[in-house]
Coordinates of C-alpha atoms and ligand atoms in Angstrom, one line a residue:
X265 CA -5.9 39.1 18.9
X266 CA -7.4 41.4 16.2
X267 CA -8.3 40.4 12.6
X268 CA -5.4 42.6 11.6
X269 CA -2.8 40.9 13.8
X270 CA -4.0 37.3 12.9
X271 CA -3.8 38.3 9.2
X272 CA -0.2 39.7 9.7
X273 CA 0.9 36.5 11.4
X274 CA -0.3 34.3 8.4
X275 CA 0.9 36.5 5.7
X276 CA 4.5 35.4 5.5
X277 CA 3.8 31.6 5.6
X278 CA 4.4 29.9 2.2
X279 CA 4.8 33.2 0.3
X280 CA 7.1 33.1 -2.7
X281 CA 9.3 36.1 -2.8
X282 CA 9.7 35.6 -6.5
X283 CA 6.0 35.8 -7.4
X284 CA 4.4 37.3 -4.3
X285 CA 2.0 34.4 -4.4
X286 CA 1.4 31.5 -2.0
X287 CA 2.5 28.0 -2.2
X288 CA 0.8 26.4 0.7
X289 CA 0.5 22.8 -0.7
X290 CA -1.0 20.0 1.3
X291 CA 1.3 18.3 3.7
X292 CA 4.3 20.4 2.9
X293 CA 6.3 22.6 5.3
X294 CA 4.1 25.7 4.6
X295 CA 0.9 23.7 5.3
X296 CA 2.5 22.5 8.6
X297 CA 3.2 26.1 9.6
X298 CA -0.3 27.1 8.8
X299 CA -1.6 24.2 10.8
X300 CA 0.5 25.1 13.8
X301 CA -0.9 28.6 13.5
X302 CA -4.5 27.2 13.6
X303 CA -3.7 25.1 16.6
X304 CA -2.2 27.9 18.5
X305 CA -5.2 30.2 17.8
X306 CA -7.5 27.5 19.1
X307 CA -5.5 26.8 22.2
X308 CA -4.9 30.5 23.0
X309 CA -8.7 30.9 23.1
X310 CA -9.3 27.9 25.3
X311 CA -11.0 26.0 22.5
X312 CA -10.6 22.2 22.4
X313 CA -8.3 21.3 19.5
X314 CA -9.0 18.1 17.5
X315 CA -7.4 16.6 14.5
X316 CA -9.8 14.3 12.7
X317 CA -9.0 11.1 10.9
X318 CA -8.6 12.9 7.6
X319 CA -6.3 15.6 8.8
X320 CA -8.9 18.3 9.1
X321 CA -8.4 20.6 12.2
X322 CA -11.2 21.5 14.5
X323 CA -11.4 24.0 17.4
X324 CA -14.4 23.5 19.7
X325 CA -16.3 25.7 22.1
X326 CA -18.7 23.5 24.0
X327 CA -19.1 19.8 23.9
X328 CA -19.4 18.3 20.3
X329 CA -21.3 15.3 21.7
X330 CA -24.3 17.7 22.4
X331 CA -24.8 17.7 18.6
X332 CA -26.5 20.3 16.4
X333 CA -23.3 22.2 16.4
X334 CA -22.7 25.4 14.4
X335 CA -19.5 25.1 12.5
X336 CA -17.6 27.8 10.6
X337 CA -14.2 27.8 8.8
X338 CA -12.6 27.3 5.5
X339 CA -9.1 26.2 4.4
X340 CA -5.4 27.4 4.6
X341 CA -3.9 25.7 1.6
X342 CA -3.4 27.5 -1.7
X343 CA -3.2 27.0 -5.5
X344 CA 0.2 27.5 -7.1
X345 CA 1.0 31.1 -6.5
X346 CA -2.4 31.8 -5.0
X347 CA -3.6 34.8 -3.2
X348 CA -3.7 35.5 0.5
X349 CA -7.5 35.5 0.9
X350 CA -8.9 32.3 -0.8
X351 CA -9.3 30.1 2.3
X352 CA -7.5 32.0 5.0
X353 CA -10.0 34.8 5.0
X354 CA -12.6 32.3 6.2
X355 CA -10.5 30.8 8.9
X356 CA -9.2 34.2 10.3
X357 CA -12.7 35.6 10.1
X358 CA -14.0 32.7 12.1
X359 CA -11.6 33.3 15.0
X360 CA -12.3 37.0 14.8
X361 CA -16.1 36.4 14.8
X362 CA -15.8 34.3 17.9
X363 CA -13.8 37.0 19.6
X364 CA -16.5 39.5 18.6
X365 CA -19.2 37.3 20.0
X366 CA -17.4 36.9 23.3
X367 CA -16.9 40.6 23.5
X368 CA -20.7 41.0 22.9
X369 CA -21.2 38.6 25.9
X370 CA -23.1 36.1 23.6
X371 CA -24.4 33.0 25.3
X372 CA -24.1 29.9 23.3
X373 CA -26.9 27.4 23.4
X374 CA -25.2 25.1 21.0
X375 CA -21.6 23.9 20.5
X376 CA -19.6 25.9 18.0
X377 CA -16.6 24.8 16.1
X378 CA -14.0 26.3 13.8
X379 CA -12.6 24.1 11.1
X380 CA -9.6 24.1 8.7
X381 CA -10.2 21.6 5.9
X382 CA -7.1 19.9 4.5
X383 CA -6.1 20.2 0.9
X384 CA -9.0 22.1 -0.5
X385 CA -7.4 23.4 -3.6
X386 CA -6.0 20.0 -4.8
X387 CA -2.9 21.7 -6.0
X388 CA -0.6 18.9 -5.1
X389 CA -2.6 15.7 -5.8
X390 CA -5.0 17.0 -8.5
X391 CA -8.2 16.5 -6.6
X392 CA -9.8 19.4 -4.8
X393 CA -11.5 19.2 -1.3
X394 CA -9.7 16.0 -0.3
X395 CA -10.3 16.5 3.5
X396 CA -14.0 17.2 3.2
X397 CA -14.5 14.6 0.5
X398 CA -13.0 11.9 2.6
X399 CA -15.0 12.9 5.7
X400 CA -18.3 12.9 3.7
X401 CA -17.5 9.6 2.0
X402 CA -17.3 11.4 -1.4
X403 CA -13.7 10.0 -1.9
X404 CA -13.1 6.4 -1.1
X405 CA -10.0 5.3 0.8
X406 CA -8.9 3.2 -2.2
X407 CA -9.2 6.4 -4.4
X408 CA -7.2 8.4 -1.8
X409 CA -4.5 5.9 -1.9
X410 CA -4.1 6.3 -5.7
X411 CA -3.7 10.1 -5.5
X412 CA -0.1 10.9 -6.5
X413 CA 1.8 14.2 -6.7
X414 CA 4.2 15.2 -9.4
X415 CA 7.1 13.4 -7.7
X416 CA 5.2 10.1 -7.5
X417 CA 4.5 10.6 -3.7
X418 CA 1.1 9.3 -2.8
X419 CA -1.3 11.1 -0.5
X420 CA -0.9 8.6 2.3
X421 CA 2.9 8.8 2.0
X422 CA 2.7 12.7 2.1
X423 CA 0.4 12.6 5.2
X424 CA 2.8 10.1 6.9
X425 CA 5.8 12.2 6.2
X426 CA 4.0 15.2 7.7
X427 CA 3.5 13.1 10.9
X428 CA -0.1 12.0 10.5
X429 CA -1.6 8.5 11.0
X430 CA -3.1 7.5 7.7
X431 CA -4.5 4.2 8.9
X432 CA -7.6 5.9 10.0
X433 CA -8.5 7.9 6.8
X434 CA -12.1 7.5 5.6
X435 CA -15.7 8.5 6.1
X436 CA -16.4 10.3 9.3
X437 CA -20.3 10.2 9.6
X438 CA -20.2 10.5 13.3
X439 CA -18.3 13.8 13.3
X440 CA -20.4 15.2 10.5
X441 CA -23.6 14.0 12.3
X442 CA -22.8 16.4 15.1
X443 CA -23.1 19.4 12.8
X444 CA -26.4 21.2 12.6
X445 CA -25.1 23.9 10.2
X446 CA -21.9 24.7 8.5
X447 CA -21.2 28.3 7.3
X448 CA -18.2 29.1 5.2
X449 CA -17.1 32.7 4.7
X450 CA -15.0 33.2 1.6
X451 CA -13.6 36.1 -0.5
X452 CA -15.8 36.5 -3.6
X453 CA -14.0 35.3 -6.7
X454 CA -15.9 37.6 -9.1
X455 CA -17.1 41.2 -9.1
X456 CA -20.8 40.8 -8.3
X457 CA -20.6 42.5 -4.9
X458 CA -18.3 45.2 -6.3
X459 CA -20.9 46.0 -8.9
X460 CA -23.8 45.9 -6.6
X461 CA -21.9 48.1 -4.0
X462 CA -22.3 45.5 -1.2
X463 CA -19.6 44.4 1.3
X464 CA -21.1 41.0 1.9
X465 CA -23.3 38.5 0.0
X466 CA -24.8 35.1 0.5
X467 CA -24.2 32.1 -1.8
X468 CA -27.0 30.6 -3.7
X469 CA -25.4 27.8 -5.7
X470 CA -22.1 26.4 -6.9
X471 CA -21.9 25.5 -10.6
X472 CA -21.2 21.9 -11.5
X473 CA -17.5 21.5 -12.2
X474 CA -14.8 19.0 -13.0
X475 CA -11.3 18.2 -14.1
X476 CA -10.4 16.1 -17.1
X477 CA -6.9 14.9 -18.1
X478 CA -6.1 14.8 -21.8
X479 CA -3.2 12.5 -22.7
X480 CA -1.9 13.1 -26.3
X481 CA 0.7 10.5 -27.1
X482 CA 2.9 10.9 -30.2
X483 CA 6.4 10.1 -31.1
X484 CA 9.5 11.6 -29.7
X485 CA 12.0 12.6 -32.4
X486 CA 14.7 15.1 -33.4
X487 CA 13.4 18.7 -33.7
X488 CA 16.0 19.5 -36.4
X489 CA 16.1 16.5 -38.6
X490 CA 12.5 15.2 -38.6
X491 CA 10.5 16.3 -41.7
X492 CA 7.2 18.0 -40.8
X493 CA 5.3 15.4 -42.7
X494 CA 6.9 12.6 -40.8
X495 CA 6.0 13.9 -37.3
X496 CA 3.5 12.7 -34.8
X497 CA 3.7 15.7 -32.6
X498 CA 1.1 15.7 -29.8
X499 CA 1.7 19.5 -29.1
X500 CA -0.3 20.2 -32.2
X501 CA -3.6 18.6 -31.3
X502 CA -3.1 19.8 -27.7
X503 CA -2.8 23.4 -29.0
X504 CA -5.9 23.0 -31.2
X505 CA -7.8 21.5 -28.3
X506 CA -7.0 24.5 -26.1
X507 CA -8.7 26.7 -28.8
X508 CA -11.6 24.3 -29.1
X509 CA -12.1 24.5 -25.3
X510 CA -12.4 28.2 -25.5
X511 CA -14.8 28.1 -28.4
X512 CA -17.1 25.5 -26.9
X513 CA -17.2 27.4 -23.6
X514 CA -18.0 30.7 -25.4
X515 CA -20.8 29.2 -27.4
X516 CA -22.3 27.5 -24.3
X517 CA -21.9 30.5 -22.0
X518 CA -19.6 28.3 -19.8
X519 CA -15.9 28.4 -18.8
X520 CA -13.2 26.0 -19.9
X521 CA -9.5 26.3 -19.0
X522 CA -6.3 24.4 -19.7
X523 CA -4.2 25.7 -16.8
X524 CA -1.8 22.9 -16.3
X525 CA 0.3 21.0 -18.7
X526 CA 3.1 18.3 -18.6
X527 CA 5.3 17.6 -21.6
X528 CA 7.6 14.6 -22.0
X529 CA 10.5 14.6 -22.6
X530 CA 10.2 18.3 -22.2
X531 CA 13.3 19.2 -24.3
X532 CA 13.6 22.3 -26.5
X533 CA 15.0 20.4 -29.3
X534 CA 12.8 17.3 -29.1
X535 CA 9.4 16.6 -30.5
X536 CA 7.3 15.6 -27.5
X537 CA 6.2 12.0 -27.0
X538 CA 3.5 13.1 -24.6
X539 CA 1.5 16.2 -23.9
X540 CA -0.7 15.9 -20.9
X541 CA -3.2 18.8 -20.4
X542 CA -5.8 19.2 -17.6
X543 CA -9.1 20.7 -18.6
X544 CA -11.1 22.5 -15.9
X545 CA -14.7 23.2 -17.0
X546 CA -17.7 24.6 -15.2
X547 CA -21.2 25.7 -16.3
X548 CA -24.4 26.9 -14.6
X549 CA -26.0 23.5 -15.3
X550 CA -25.1 19.9 -15.9
X551 CA -26.4 19.7 -19.5
X552 CA -24.4 22.7 -20.5
X553 CA -21.2 21.4 -18.9
X554 CA -21.8 18.0 -20.7
X555 CA -22.1 19.8 -24.0
X556 CA -18.9 21.6 -23.5
X557 CA -16.8 18.7 -22.4
X558 CA -18.3 16.4 -25.1
X559 CA -17.5 19.1 -27.7
X560 CA -14.0 19.5 -26.5
X561 CA -13.3 15.8 -26.5
X562 CA -14.8 15.3 -29.9
X563 CA -12.6 18.1 -31.4
X564 CA -9.5 16.7 -29.5
X565 CA -10.1 13.3 -31.1
X566 CA -10.3 14.8 -34.6
X567 CA -7.1 16.8 -34.1
X568 CA -5.3 13.8 -32.7
X569 CA -6.3 11.5 -35.5
X570 CA -5.2 14.1 -38.1
X571 CA -1.6 14.0 -36.6
X572 CA -1.4 10.3 -36.0
X573 CA -1.5 10.9 -32.2
X574 CA -3.3 8.8 -29.6
X575 CA -5.6 10.4 -27.2
X576 CA -6.9 9.2 -23.7
X577 CA -9.3 11.3 -21.7
X578 CA -9.8 10.6 -18.1
X579 CA -12.2 12.4 -15.8
X580 CA -10.2 13.0 -12.7
X581 CA -12.9 14.7 -10.5
X582 CA -16.4 16.0 -10.7
X583 CA -18.6 17.9 -8.5
X584 CA -22.3 18.2 -9.4
X585 CA -24.3 21.4 -9.0
X586 CA -24.8 22.5 -5.4
X587 CA -27.9 24.5 -4.5
X588 CA -27.4 25.6 -0.9
X589 CA -30.2 24.7 1.4
X590 CA -32.9 27.3 1.1
X591 CA -33.9 27.3 4.7
X592 CA -30.5 28.0 6.0
X593 CA -29.8 30.5 3.2
X594 CA -33.0 32.4 4.1
X595 CA -32.2 32.2 7.7
X596 CA -28.8 34.0 6.9
X597 CA -30.6 36.6 4.8
X598 CA -33.1 37.2 7.6
X599 CA -30.3 37.5 10.2
X600 CA -28.2 39.9 8.2
X601 CA -31.2 41.8 6.8
X602 CA -32.6 42.3 10.3
X603 CA -29.3 43.7 11.5
X604 CA -29.4 46.2 8.7
X605 CA -33.1 47.1 9.1
X606 CA -34.0 45.8 5.7
X607 CA -34.9 42.1 5.2
X608 CA -33.2 40.6 2.2
X609 CA -30.9 43.6 1.7
X610 CA -28.1 41.1 1.3
X611 CA -27.3 40.0 -2.3
X612 CA -27.6 36.3 -3.0
X613 CA -25.0 35.0 -5.6
X614 CA -24.1 32.0 -7.5
X615 CA -20.4 31.0 -8.0
X616 CA -18.3 29.0 -10.4
X617 CA -15.7 28.3 -7.7
X618 CA -15.7 25.0 -5.7
X619 CA -15.7 24.9 -1.8
X620 CA -15.7 22.5 1.0
X621 CA -19.1 23.9 1.8
X622 CA -20.2 22.5 -1.5
X623 CA -18.9 19.0 -0.7
X624 CA -20.6 19.0 2.7
X625 CA -23.8 20.3 1.5
X626 CA -25.1 16.8 0.6
X627 CA -24.6 15.7 4.2
X628 CA -25.2 18.8 6.5
X629 CA -27.2 22.1 6.0
X630 CA -24.5 24.4 4.6
X631 CA -24.3 28.1 3.6
X632 CA -21.7 30.6 2.5
X633 CA -21.0 34.2 2.9
X634 CA -18.9 36.1 0.4
X635 CA -16.8 39.2 1.0
X636 CA -16.3 41.8 -1.7
X637 CA -13.3 41.5 -4.0
X638 CA -12.9 44.8 -5.9
X639 CA -11.1 43.3 -8.8
X640 CA -12.7 39.8 -8.8
X641 CA -9.1 38.4 -9.2
X642 CA -8.5 35.2 -7.4
X643 CA -6.1 32.2 -7.7
X644 CA -3.5 34.8 -8.3
X645 CA -1.1 36.9 -6.2
X646 CA -3.2 39.9 -7.1
X647 CA -6.2 38.6 -5.2
X648 CA -7.3 41.4 -2.8
X649 CA -10.1 42.5 -0.3
X650 CA -10.1 45.7 1.5
X651 CA -9.6 45.5 5.4
X652 CA -12.9 47.3 6.1
X653 CA -14.7 44.8 3.9
X654 CA -13.0 41.9 5.7
X655 CA -14.0 43.4 9.0
X656 CA -17.7 43.8 7.7
X657 CA -17.4 40.1 6.8
X658 CA -16.4 39.3 10.4
X659 CA -19.3 41.2 11.8
X660 CA -21.7 39.5 9.3
X661 CA -20.3 36.1 10.3
X662 CA -20.6 36.9 14.0
X663 CA -24.2 37.9 13.5
X664 CA -24.9 34.7 11.7
X665 CA -23.2 32.6 14.3
X666 CA -25.1 34.4 17.1
X667 CA -28.3 33.9 15.2
X668 CA -27.7 30.2 14.8
X669 CA -25.9 29.2 17.9
X670 CA -27.2 31.6 20.7
X671 CA -30.9 31.2 20.4
Ligands
LIG980 C1 -11.3 25.9 -5.9 O1 -11.0 27.1 -5.5 C2 -11.8 25.8 -7.3 O2 -12.9 26.3 -7.6 O3 -11.1 25.2 -8.1
LIG981 MN1 -9.5 28.4 -4.5
LIG982 MN1 -11.3 28.5 -1.3

């Protein structure tokens, strides 16, 4: 099956006809369809299909027990109204790269696996990279049991409803111990490659990033009859905090976003009792990120006090800076440079986006390849990569896998 036909098969799954974006949330029907597609791709290639204890899917060529395996893959879930490429490009490219290696007659000296990590985006339960975090012991079973979606369904309940055994979730050191290298290919979520004129790049680092929940609690009251001076309206400090986040991020050279909000009782003619906003903030280094988040929280407290509103701030997740292993990164640059007759001809880029590769990097040697995104747009239906760039990504991934697993 070609890259093009695999891509075409996945395209309709979980796509909203209203927005044109994807709603492939963990353990929903769309996710199940994506998972069935993965399994079918694995089995049609004669790969050994495995579902691990945390719901991640694996397709093995060779015996995993031999160890020092070379693993590639990404995720198939999406953010709300996400694009087609973030995640699926890595999974489809992995199968296509294996096909290319087989066509080249490559002889594998190490086991090779393709993986689909579950719930990478955290769109449903609020925490990103749940599958890889659980496997790497970066999310405890107790914490996983407390994750709840907007309808009050917990993660284990959702997994159970989708037909999975949740009794076994937890750290999986034996499985991760078999991996000698993990390489994730991903659409770039910025325009560095477009600006440099390259189709493919290598990741250097992932910025530290986290999610903080701001709960502003005021007093519900009538929108028509309550005098302005008598109100404790949590929407006001929330709105001022959004502006403070923008200001703090701009001053620090970081980014900060309130992209999700919940309002109670959520009536047009009622002053809210609760405004809950989620801050996503990221910076090149830890000290800068701390400065931004501390500044936003301080401002939020002042605004809340001024309105007689209570504020609770909870850090819901945090991922420290990831510096991808230099030896593997340099090996990728050598392999790709050599193929193009110019060592280090491949750009090496940092990114503000989180990835399963970042989570695993503390446990196994990990690297990433990026494919050009001409607009830089991501987490949006407008996300795009040209097919010839995707095909160049497949060739680069095949070169890397051949260099790592066939020597
Ligand atoms: C995942 O894509 C993230 O960076 O939030
Ligand atoms: Mn994403
Ligand atoms: Mn992704």
